[in-house]
């Protein structure tokens, strides 16, 4: 055959096919048949034992044109009440012999098709056994939540169809967790979703949220088939389907519209039409496992999770919690699948972590120690049916007496908008002559219709005063077409009324501080049945640089919590405030002063007996008298290894129990004004105000002591900036320049050059709130104390104005850095413990309590400039801010006498007297 003849033949065949396709497109019956055939191809189950029967008399015909006739007949047949033959039992058993679930859902032939799938097909049996086995881990938790909410416990099997009991399941549409919450629904039920946590994947909280959502849906729809369909499709989707079927329904038709009618009409997606039958079928098979040969010992359910909870600080690493509990991190993640990272979320409040119940006590005992020493890395059912309520008839929905028990207080308010499903309300007209109508309860809100008198409020377009607007809900579609039509042309009136509502709901959590420094986190939650009140006193982050991603934000926390009804807000706040006052009272000025004296008692006794020791005691008592925030401070006590640790812990207790570290959190159906009033009344007493920084000594003060010493001595002391602050490094450099024997600026001026003193020493006693800088001078024989003091003032003034020389500055920084680098090298060296323990120095203690403090100090020393030294000397070493103590020799070895108000100018010093 030639090429031309072949081309003509193919051209003719192509034209014939095009004409045939056009003819098919013009014939509706042909299109419908192709459509039905295609759907049957996608779902072969539609043709399994499904003869094309005409709708029965009690079935509602679907709206015309919604589905092909062949498919419509199949759907009508599938959602008819189940019959005994649908069980397909080889022994001829009937449906009445099955244990039925406690869900009032009509039993349809579609449901029995899924029963046969789970019970008879190999694929279905494997799927059932796999999901039933996984259900064992969560069954007790879910059934307890359902039971406490007054819901049927067979709702447990919703999770079997939703996720297969996999808490980490995520659908292509974005649903997540055991209960497959969509993001918007999860947010409405308080399930946090962030880069750190997705509470939809949690176990206990997500289960409680699903329980509340199921209860809300049932309370709105009044029947479980529609409530479960709304769980899958959304309540608004079911409402649209009900409206569609109700509009196309025969006006003479009576009775409520159920899932079967919606499915037969094709008003809901196939997924939703199959969803409820799958749940009921799974529940039937689970209740009759022995009957279907699925009660096999090799597929026993997983052991139930026995969960306990502990509160941990925000930002805590999971490995720290796991080590404290004695479990692996993998086990910890299994109990907390909602955590998305290697640590709990950061924030201001603690986080509840689920643990095996038998590990809670160990975790609570060991967690503080593990947290304090954590390295701060820079990276890193049996089918029994006894007692179940019996159904009135197979396939019939029992509406009489099907209402739930009273709503538990723990569920809060219903979060769905108030509505009456279309087609479910009683008919309005046939009330006359119907005695039962006298007891009928009319719906509060009717969707559609617009029947009855409604007063018009032209200045109330949002319906706030008229009550015409459904209360706001997390599910409201404010951008829907019906909303736009209702508000069209009324923009000016709407803007006016919105102006009255400006500021409402702008911030979920409001933070404010009380006059005494206590922070208050308040959240107004109208849906909460109880007011939650908690108080926490937390240790602040170690530093701005160490509180980032590498370490926990808090080191420890003391917490108290209580829940009360809104009417008892003042009682709850009084109880929490009393406990908070006790916590803060542990670090009151008087209590901390007592602890300081106890910690330094041995050192104080040694100073009382040592030569010139009473002068140091007198200096400390003068700088920090009774009533001072640092009362009881002993200068130089941290040089004593026995007292240093206790003193450092005492100062840390003061920081931990400061009012500024306290937070009160309240959430509930109360107003901020009521909260502020109750807090002001409960916390106005016995709680100190915010801690003020310690300032310099308010005046010049002179003290004279007579003691059994060989020679007179002058001691000068100033209150200096605290350790850890911006001035610590310049202060250290200044003292190194002034009194260190390696730089010795004062020794050169007063001893070598001026010959006014025979010895110059000094001490920098660092503290968390304030430090003490002290200079001790031993006058040269026959030299005037006034002359010596005048030369000291001149040297200090010179350093404050001219600053150090570059040589002095470089030498002082090098010497200080050498000591720090030596300590850091010791800490970084991995070696067995020495035979004899090293002495506990101030640097070792500081590094142990705050591992990042020494590297920070080293970096700060690198950056010290002459201007920094000048500034800190000018602010600290002023004559008008110092205390001077002069110790005079006294014959004999008796006790010492202290005299205040000594003359401002001292007489010339006499040579030492021999006893």
Coordinates of N, CA and C in Angstrom, one line a residue, residues 692-876:
X692 N 16.1 47.2 94.7 CA 16.8 48.4 94.1 C 18.3 48.1 94.1
X693 N 19.0 48.6 93.1 CA 20.5 48.4 93.1 C 21.1 49.0 94.3
X694 N 22.2 48.3 94.8 CA 22.9 48.8 95.9 C 23.8 50.0 95.5
X695 N 23.6 51.1 96.1 CA 24.4 52.3 95.8 C 25.6 52.5 96.7
X696 N 26.4 53.5 96.5 CA 27.6 53.8 97.4 C 27.2 54.1 98.8
X697 N 28.1 54.1 99.7 CA 27.9 54.5 101.1 C 27.4 56.0 101.1
X698 N 26.4 56.3 101.8 CA 25.8 57.6 101.7 C 26.7 58.8 102.2
X699 N 27.7 58.5 103.0 CA 28.5 59.6 103.6 C 29.9 59.1 104.0
X700 N 30.7 60.0 104.3 CA 32.0 59.7 104.9 C 31.9 59.3 106.3
X701 N 32.5 58.3 106.7 CA 32.3 57.8 108.1 C 33.7 57.3 108.6
X702 N 34.0 57.7 109.9 CA 35.3 57.4 110.5 C 35.0 56.6 111.8
X703 N 35.9 55.6 112.0 CA 35.8 54.7 113.2 C 37.2 54.5 113.7
X704 N 37.3 54.6 115.1 CA 38.6 54.4 115.7 C 38.5 53.2 116.6
X705 N 39.5 52.3 116.6 CA 39.5 51.1 117.4 C 40.8 51.0 118.1
X706 N 40.7 50.7 119.4 CA 41.9 50.4 120.2 C 42.0 48.9 120.4
X707 N 43.2 48.3 120.0 CA 43.3 46.9 120.1 C 44.7 46.5 120.4
X708 N 44.9 45.3 120.8 CA 46.2 44.8 121.2 C 47.0 44.4 119.9
X709 N 47.5 45.5 119.2 CA 48.2 45.3 118.0 C 49.6 46.0 118.1
X710 N 50.6 45.5 117.3 CA 51.9 46.1 117.4 C 52.1 47.5 116.8
X711 N 51.2 47.9 115.9 CA 51.4 49.2 115.2 C 50.1 49.7 114.7
X712 N 49.9 51.0 114.6 CA 48.7 51.5 114.0 C 48.5 51.1 112.6
X713 N 47.2 51.1 112.1 CA 46.9 50.7 110.8 C 45.6 51.5 110.3
X714 N 45.6 51.9 109.1 CA 44.4 52.6 108.5 C 43.8 51.7 107.5
X715 N 42.5 51.6 107.6 CA 41.7 50.8 106.7 C 40.6 51.6 106.0
X716 N 40.5 51.6 104.7 CA 39.5 52.4 103.9 C 38.7 51.4 103.1
X717 N 37.4 51.7 103.1 CA 36.5 50.8 102.3 C 35.5 51.5 101.6
X718 N 35.1 51.0 100.4 CA 34.1 51.6 99.6 C 33.1 50.5 99.1
X719 N 31.9 50.8 98.9 CA 31.0 49.9 98.2 C 31.2 50.0 96.7
X720 N 31.4 48.9 96.1 CA 31.8 48.9 94.7 C 30.8 48.1 93.8
X721 N 30.9 48.2 92.5 CA 29.9 47.5 91.6 C 30.0 46.0 91.9
X722 N 28.9 45.3 91.6 CA 28.8 43.8 91.9 C 29.6 43.0 90.8
X723 N 29.8 41.7 91.1 CA 30.4 40.9 90.1 C 29.3 40.5 89.1
X724 N 29.8 40.2 87.9 CA 28.9 39.9 86.8 C 28.3 41.1 86.1
X725 N 28.6 42.3 86.6 CA 28.1 43.5 85.9 C 29.1 44.0 84.9
X726 N 28.7 45.1 84.3 CA 29.6 45.7 83.2 C 30.8 46.3 83.8
X727 N 30.8 46.7 85.1 CA 32.0 47.3 85.7 C 32.9 46.4 86.4
X728 N 32.6 45.0 86.4 CA 33.4 44.1 87.2 C 34.9 44.1 86.6
X729 N 35.0 44.0 85.3 CA 36.3 43.9 84.7 C 37.1 45.1 84.9
X730 N 36.6 46.4 84.6 CA 37.4 47.6 84.9 C 37.7 47.7 86.4
X731 N 36.8 47.3 87.3 CA 37.1 47.3 88.8 C 38.2 46.4 89.1
X732 N 38.2 45.2 88.6 CA 39.4 44.3 88.8 C 40.7 44.9 88.4
X733 N 40.7 45.5 87.2 CA 41.9 46.1 86.7 C 42.3 47.2 87.5
X734 N 41.4 48.0 88.0 CA 41.8 49.2 88.9 C 42.4 48.7 90.2
X735 N 41.8 47.7 90.8 CA 42.4 47.2 92.1 C 43.7 46.5 91.8
X736 N 43.9 45.9 90.7 CA 45.2 45.2 90.4 C 46.2 46.3 90.2
X737 N 45.9 47.4 89.6 CA 46.8 48.5 89.5 C 47.2 49.2 90.8
X738 N 46.2 49.3 91.6 CA 46.4 50.1 92.9 C 47.1 49.3 93.9
X739 N 46.7 48.1 94.2 CA 47.3 47.4 95.4 C 48.0 46.1 95.1
X740 N 47.9 45.6 93.9 CA 48.5 44.3 93.6 C 50.1 44.5 93.8
X741 N 50.8 43.5 94.4 CA 52.2 43.6 94.5 C 53.0 43.6 93.2
X742 N 52.2 43.2 92.1 CA 52.9 43.1 90.8 C 52.8 44.4 90.0
X743 N 51.9 45.2 90.3 CA 51.8 46.6 89.7 C 52.1 47.6 90.7
X744 N 51.3 47.6 91.8 CA 51.6 48.4 93.1 C 51.7 49.8 92.8
X745 N 50.7 50.5 92.3 CA 50.8 51.9 92.1 C 50.8 52.7 93.4
X746 N 50.0 52.3 94.3 CA 49.9 52.9 95.6 C 51.2 52.7 96.4
X747 N 51.7 51.4 96.3 CA 53.0 51.1 97.1 C 54.1 52.0 96.6
X748 N 54.2 52.2 95.3 CA 55.3 53.0 94.7 C 55.1 54.5 95.2
X749 N 53.9 55.0 95.3 CA 53.7 56.4 95.6 C 53.8 56.6 97.1
X750 N 53.3 55.7 97.9 CA 53.2 55.9 99.4 C 54.4 55.3 100.1
X751 N 55.0 54.3 99.6 CA 56.1 53.6 100.3 C 57.5 54.0 99.7
X752 N 57.6 53.7 98.4 CA 58.9 53.9 97.8 C 59.3 55.4 97.6
X753 N 58.3 56.2 97.1 CA 58.6 57.6 96.8 C 58.2 58.5 97.9
X754 N 57.1 58.4 98.5 CA 56.7 59.3 99.6 C 57.2 58.9 100.9
X755 N 57.5 57.6 101.1 CA 57.9 57.1 102.4 C 56.9 57.5 103.5
X756 N 55.7 57.5 103.2 CA 54.6 57.8 104.1 C 54.1 56.5 104.8
X757 N 54.2 55.4 104.1 CA 53.7 54.1 104.7 C 54.8 53.1 104.5
X758 N 54.7 52.1 105.4 CA 55.7 51.0 105.4 C 55.1 49.8 104.6
X759 N 53.7 49.8 104.5 CA 53.1 48.6 103.8 C 51.8 49.1 103.2
X760 N 51.5 48.6 102.0 CA 50.2 48.9 101.4 C 49.6 47.6 100.9
X761 N 48.4 47.3 101.4 CA 47.7 46.1 100.9 C 46.3 46.5 100.5
X762 N 45.6 45.5 99.9 CA 44.2 45.8 99.5 C 43.4 44.5 99.2
X763 N 42.1 44.7 99.1 CA 41.3 43.5 98.9 C 40.1 43.9 98.1
X764 N 39.7 43.2 97.1 CA 38.4 43.3 96.4 C 37.5 42.1 96.8
X765 N 36.5 42.4 97.6 CA 35.6 41.3 98.0 C 34.3 41.4 97.1
X766 N 34.2 40.5 96.2 CA 33.1 40.6 95.2 C 31.8 40.0 95.8
X767 N 30.7 40.5 95.3 CA 29.4 40.0 95.8 C 28.4 40.2 94.7
X768 N 27.3 39.4 94.8 CA 26.3 39.4 93.7 C 25.6 40.7 93.6
X769 N 25.4 41.4 94.7 CA 24.6 42.7 94.7 C 25.6 43.9 94.7
X770 N 26.6 43.7 95.4 CA 27.6 44.8 95.6 C 28.9 44.2 96.0
X771 N 30.0 44.9 95.7 CA 31.3 44.4 96.2 C 31.9 45.4 97.2
X772 N 33.0 45.1 97.8 CA 33.7 46.0 98.7 C 35.2 46.1 98.2
X773 N 35.6 47.3 98.0 CA 37.0 47.6 97.7 C 37.6 48.2 98.9
X774 N 38.7 47.6 99.4 CA 39.4 48.1 100.6 C 40.9 48.3 100.4
X775 N 41.4 49.3 101.0 CA 42.8 49.6 101.0 C 43.3 49.7 102.5
X776 N 44.4 48.9 102.8 CA 44.9 48.9 104.2 C 46.3 49.5 104.1
X777 N 46.6 50.5 105.0 CA 47.8 51.2 105.0 C 48.5 51.0 106.4
X778 N 49.8 50.7 106.4 CA 50.5 50.7 107.7 C 51.4 52.0 107.6
X779 N 51.1 53.0 108.4 CA 51.9 54.2 108.4 C 53.4 54.0 108.8
X780 N 54.2 54.8 108.1 CA 55.6 54.8 108.5 C 55.7 55.5 109.9
X781 N 56.8 55.1 110.7 CA 56.9 55.8 112.0 C 57.0 57.3 111.8
X782 N 56.4 58.0 112.8 CA 56.5 59.4 112.9 C 55.9 60.2 111.7
X783 N 55.0 59.5 110.9 CA 54.4 60.2 109.8 C 52.9 60.5 110.2
X784 N 52.4 61.6 109.7 CA 51.0 62.0 110.0 C 50.0 61.2 109.2
X785 N 49.0 60.8 109.9 CA 47.9 60.1 109.3 C 47.2 61.0 108.2
X786 N 47.1 62.3 108.6 CA 46.4 63.2 107.7 C 47.3 63.3 106.4
X787 N 48.6 63.3 106.5 CA 49.4 63.4 105.3 C 49.3 62.2 104.5
X788 N 49.3 61.0 105.1 CA 49.2 59.8 104.4 C 47.8 59.7 103.7
X789 N 46.8 60.1 104.4 CA 45.4 60.1 103.7 C 45.3 61.1 102.6
X790 N 46.0 62.2 102.7 CA 46.0 63.2 101.7 C 46.7 62.7 100.4
X791 N 47.8 62.0 100.6 CA 48.5 61.4 99.4 C 47.7 60.3 98.8
X792 N 47.0 59.5 99.6 CA 46.1 58.5 99.1 C 45.0 59.1 98.2
X793 N 44.4 60.1 98.7 CA 43.3 60.8 97.9 C 43.9 61.3 96.6
X794 N 45.1 61.9 96.7 CA 45.7 62.4 95.5 C 45.9 61.3 94.4
X795 N 46.4 60.2 94.8 CA 46.7 59.1 93.9 C 45.4 58.6 93.3
X796 N 44.3 58.5 94.1 CA 43.0 58.0 93.6 C 42.5 59.0 92.6
X797 N 42.6 60.3 92.9 CA 42.1 61.3 92.0 C 42.9 61.3 90.7
X798 N 44.2 61.1 90.8 CA 45.0 61.0 89.6 C 44.6 59.9 88.7
X799 N 44.3 58.7 89.3 CA 43.9 57.6 88.5 C 42.5 57.8 87.9
X800 N 41.6 58.6 88.6 CA 40.3 58.9 88.1 C 40.3 59.9 87.0
X801 N 41.2 60.8 86.9 CA 41.3 61.8 85.9 C 42.2 61.5 84.8
X802 N 43.4 61.0 85.1 CA 44.4 60.7 84.0 C 44.3 59.3 83.6
X803 N 43.9 58.4 84.4 CA 43.8 57.0 84.1 C 45.1 56.3 84.2
X804 N 45.2 55.0 84.0 CA 46.5 54.3 84.1 C 47.3 54.5 82.9
X805 N 48.6 54.3 83.0 CA 49.5 54.3 81.9 C 49.2 53.0 81.1
X806 N 49.7 53.0 79.8 CA 49.5 51.8 79.0 C 50.2 50.6 79.6
X807 N 51.4 50.9 80.2 CA 52.1 49.8 80.8 C 51.4 49.2 82.0
X808 N 50.8 50.1 82.8 CA 50.1 49.6 84.0 C 48.8 48.8 83.5
X809 N 48.2 49.3 82.5 CA 46.9 48.6 82.1 C 47.3 47.3 81.4
X810 N 48.3 47.2 80.6 CA 48.6 46.0 79.9 C 49.1 44.9 81.0
X811 N 49.9 45.4 81.9 CA 50.4 44.4 82.9 C 49.2 43.9 83.8
X812 N 48.4 44.8 84.3 CA 47.2 44.3 85.1 C 46.3 43.4 84.3
X813 N 46.0 43.7 83.1 CA 45.1 42.8 82.3 C 45.8 41.4 82.1
X814 N 47.1 41.4 81.8 CA 47.8 40.2 81.6 C 47.8 39.3 82.8
X815 N 48.0 39.9 84.0 CA 48.1 39.1 85.2 C 46.7 38.6 85.6
X816 N 45.7 39.4 85.4 CA 44.3 38.9 85.7 C 43.9 37.8 84.7
X817 N 44.2 37.9 83.4 CA 43.9 36.9 82.4 C 44.7 35.6 82.7
X818 N 45.9 35.7 83.2 CA 46.7 34.5 83.4 C 46.0 33.7 84.5
X819 N 45.5 34.3 85.5 CA 44.8 33.5 86.6 C 43.5 32.9 86.0
X820 N 42.8 33.6 85.2 CA 41.5 33.1 84.7 C 41.8 31.9 83.7
X821 N 42.8 32.1 82.8 CA 43.1 31.1 81.8 C 43.6 29.8 82.5
X822 N 44.4 30.0 83.6 CA 44.8 28.8 84.4 C 43.7 28.0 84.9
X823 N 42.7 28.7 85.5 CA 41.5 28.0 86.0 C 40.7 27.4 84.9
X824 N 40.5 28.1 83.8 CA 39.8 27.5 82.6 C 40.5 26.3 82.1
X825 N 41.8 26.3 82.1 CA 42.6 25.1 81.6 C 42.4 23.9 82.5
X826 N 42.4 24.2 83.8 CA 42.1 23.1 84.8 C 40.7 22.5 84.5
X827 N 39.7 23.3 84.3 CA 38.4 22.8 84.1 C 38.2 22.1 82.8
X828 N 39.0 22.5 81.7 CA 38.9 21.8 80.4 C 39.7 20.5 80.4
X829 N 40.6 20.3 81.3 CA 41.4 19.1 81.3 C 40.6 17.9 81.8
X830 N 40.6 16.8 81.0 CA 40.0 15.6 81.5 C 41.0 14.7 82.1
X831 N 41.0 14.6 83.4 CA 42.0 13.9 84.2 C 41.3 13.3 85.4
X832 N 41.9 12.2 86.0 CA 41.4 11.7 87.2 C 41.5 12.6 88.3
X833 N 40.7 12.5 89.4 CA 40.8 13.4 90.5 C 42.2 13.3 91.2
X834 N 42.7 14.4 91.6 CA 44.1 14.4 92.2 C 44.0 13.7 93.6
X835 N 45.2 13.2 94.0 CA 45.2 12.5 95.2 C 44.8 13.4 96.4
X836 N 45.2 14.6 96.4 CA 44.8 15.5 97.4 C 43.9 16.6 96.7
X837 N 42.7 16.8 97.2 CA 41.8 17.8 96.5 C 42.4 19.2 96.5
X838 N 42.1 19.9 95.4 CA 42.5 21.2 95.2 C 41.7 22.1 96.2
X839 N 42.3 23.2 96.6 CA 41.5 24.1 97.5 C 40.3 24.7 96.7
X840 N 39.2 25.0 97.4 CA 38.0 25.5 96.8 C 38.2 27.1 96.8
X841 N 38.6 27.6 95.7 CA 38.8 29.0 95.5 C 37.5 29.7 95.0
X842 N 37.5 31.0 95.1 CA 36.4 31.8 94.7 C 36.1 31.6 93.2
X843 N 37.2 31.5 92.4 CA 37.0 31.2 90.9 C 36.4 29.8 90.7
X844 N 36.8 28.8 91.4 CA 36.2 27.5 91.2 C 34.8 27.5 91.6
X845 N 34.4 28.1 92.7 CA 33.0 28.1 93.0 C 32.1 28.9 92.0
X846 N 32.7 30.0 91.6 CA 31.9 30.8 90.6 C 31.7 30.0 89.3
X847 N 32.8 29.3 88.8 CA 32.7 28.5 87.6 C 31.7 27.3 87.8
X848 N 31.7 26.8 89.0 CA 30.7 25.6 89.2 C 29.3 26.1 89.2
X849 N 29.0 27.3 89.8 CA 27.6 27.8 89.8 C 27.2 28.4 88.5
X850 N 28.2 29.0 87.7 CA 27.9 29.6 86.5 C 29.0 29.3 85.5
X851 N 28.9 28.2 84.8 CA 30.1 27.8 83.9 C 30.5 28.8 82.9
X852 N 29.6 29.7 82.5 CA 29.9 30.7 81.5 C 30.5 31.9 82.0
X853 N 30.6 32.1 83.3 CA 31.0 33.4 83.9 C 32.5 33.6 83.6
X854 N 33.4 32.6 83.7 CA 34.8 32.9 83.5 C 35.1 33.3 82.1
X855 N 34.6 32.5 81.1 CA 34.8 33.0 79.7 C 34.3 34.4 79.5
X856 N 33.2 34.7 80.0 CA 32.7 36.1 79.8 C 33.6 37.1 80.5
X857 N 34.1 36.8 81.7 CA 35.0 37.8 82.3 C 36.3 37.9 81.5
X858 N 36.8 36.8 81.0 CA 38.0 36.9 80.2 C 37.8 37.8 79.0
X859 N 36.6 37.6 78.3 CA 36.4 38.5 77.1 C 36.2 40.0 77.6
X860 N 35.6 40.2 78.7 CA 35.4 41.6 79.2 C 36.8 42.2 79.5
X861 N 37.7 41.4 80.1 CA 39.0 42.0 80.4 C 39.8 42.4 79.1
X862 N 39.6 41.6 78.1 CA 40.2 42.0 76.8 C 39.8 43.3 76.3
X863 N 38.6 43.7 76.6 CA 38.0 45.0 76.1 C 38.2 46.2 77.0
X864 N 38.8 46.0 78.2 CA 38.9 47.1 79.1 C 39.9 48.2 78.5
X865 N 39.5 49.4 78.5 CA 40.3 50.5 78.0 C 40.6 51.5 79.2
X866 N 41.6 52.4 79.0 CA 41.9 53.4 80.1 C 40.6 54.2 80.5
X867 N 39.8 54.5 79.6 CA 38.6 55.3 80.0 C 37.7 54.5 80.9
X868 N 37.6 53.2 80.7 CA 36.8 52.4 81.6 C 37.3 52.4 83.0
X869 N 38.6 52.3 83.2 CA 39.3 52.3 84.5 C 39.0 53.7 85.1
X870 N 39.2 54.8 84.4 CA 39.0 56.1 84.9 C 37.5 56.2 85.4
X871 N 36.6 55.8 84.7 CA 35.2 55.9 85.0 C 34.8 55.2 86.3
X872 N 35.3 53.9 86.4 CA 34.9 53.1 87.6 C 35.6 53.7 88.8
X873 N 36.8 54.2 88.7 CA 37.5 54.8 89.9 C 36.8 56.0 90.3
X874 N 36.4 56.9 89.4 CA 35.7 58.1 89.7 C 34.4 57.8 90.4
X875 N 33.7 56.8 90.0 CA 32.4 56.5 90.6 C 32.5 55.8 91.9
X876 N 33.6 55.1 92.2 CA 33.7 54.2 93.4 C 34.5 54.9 94.5

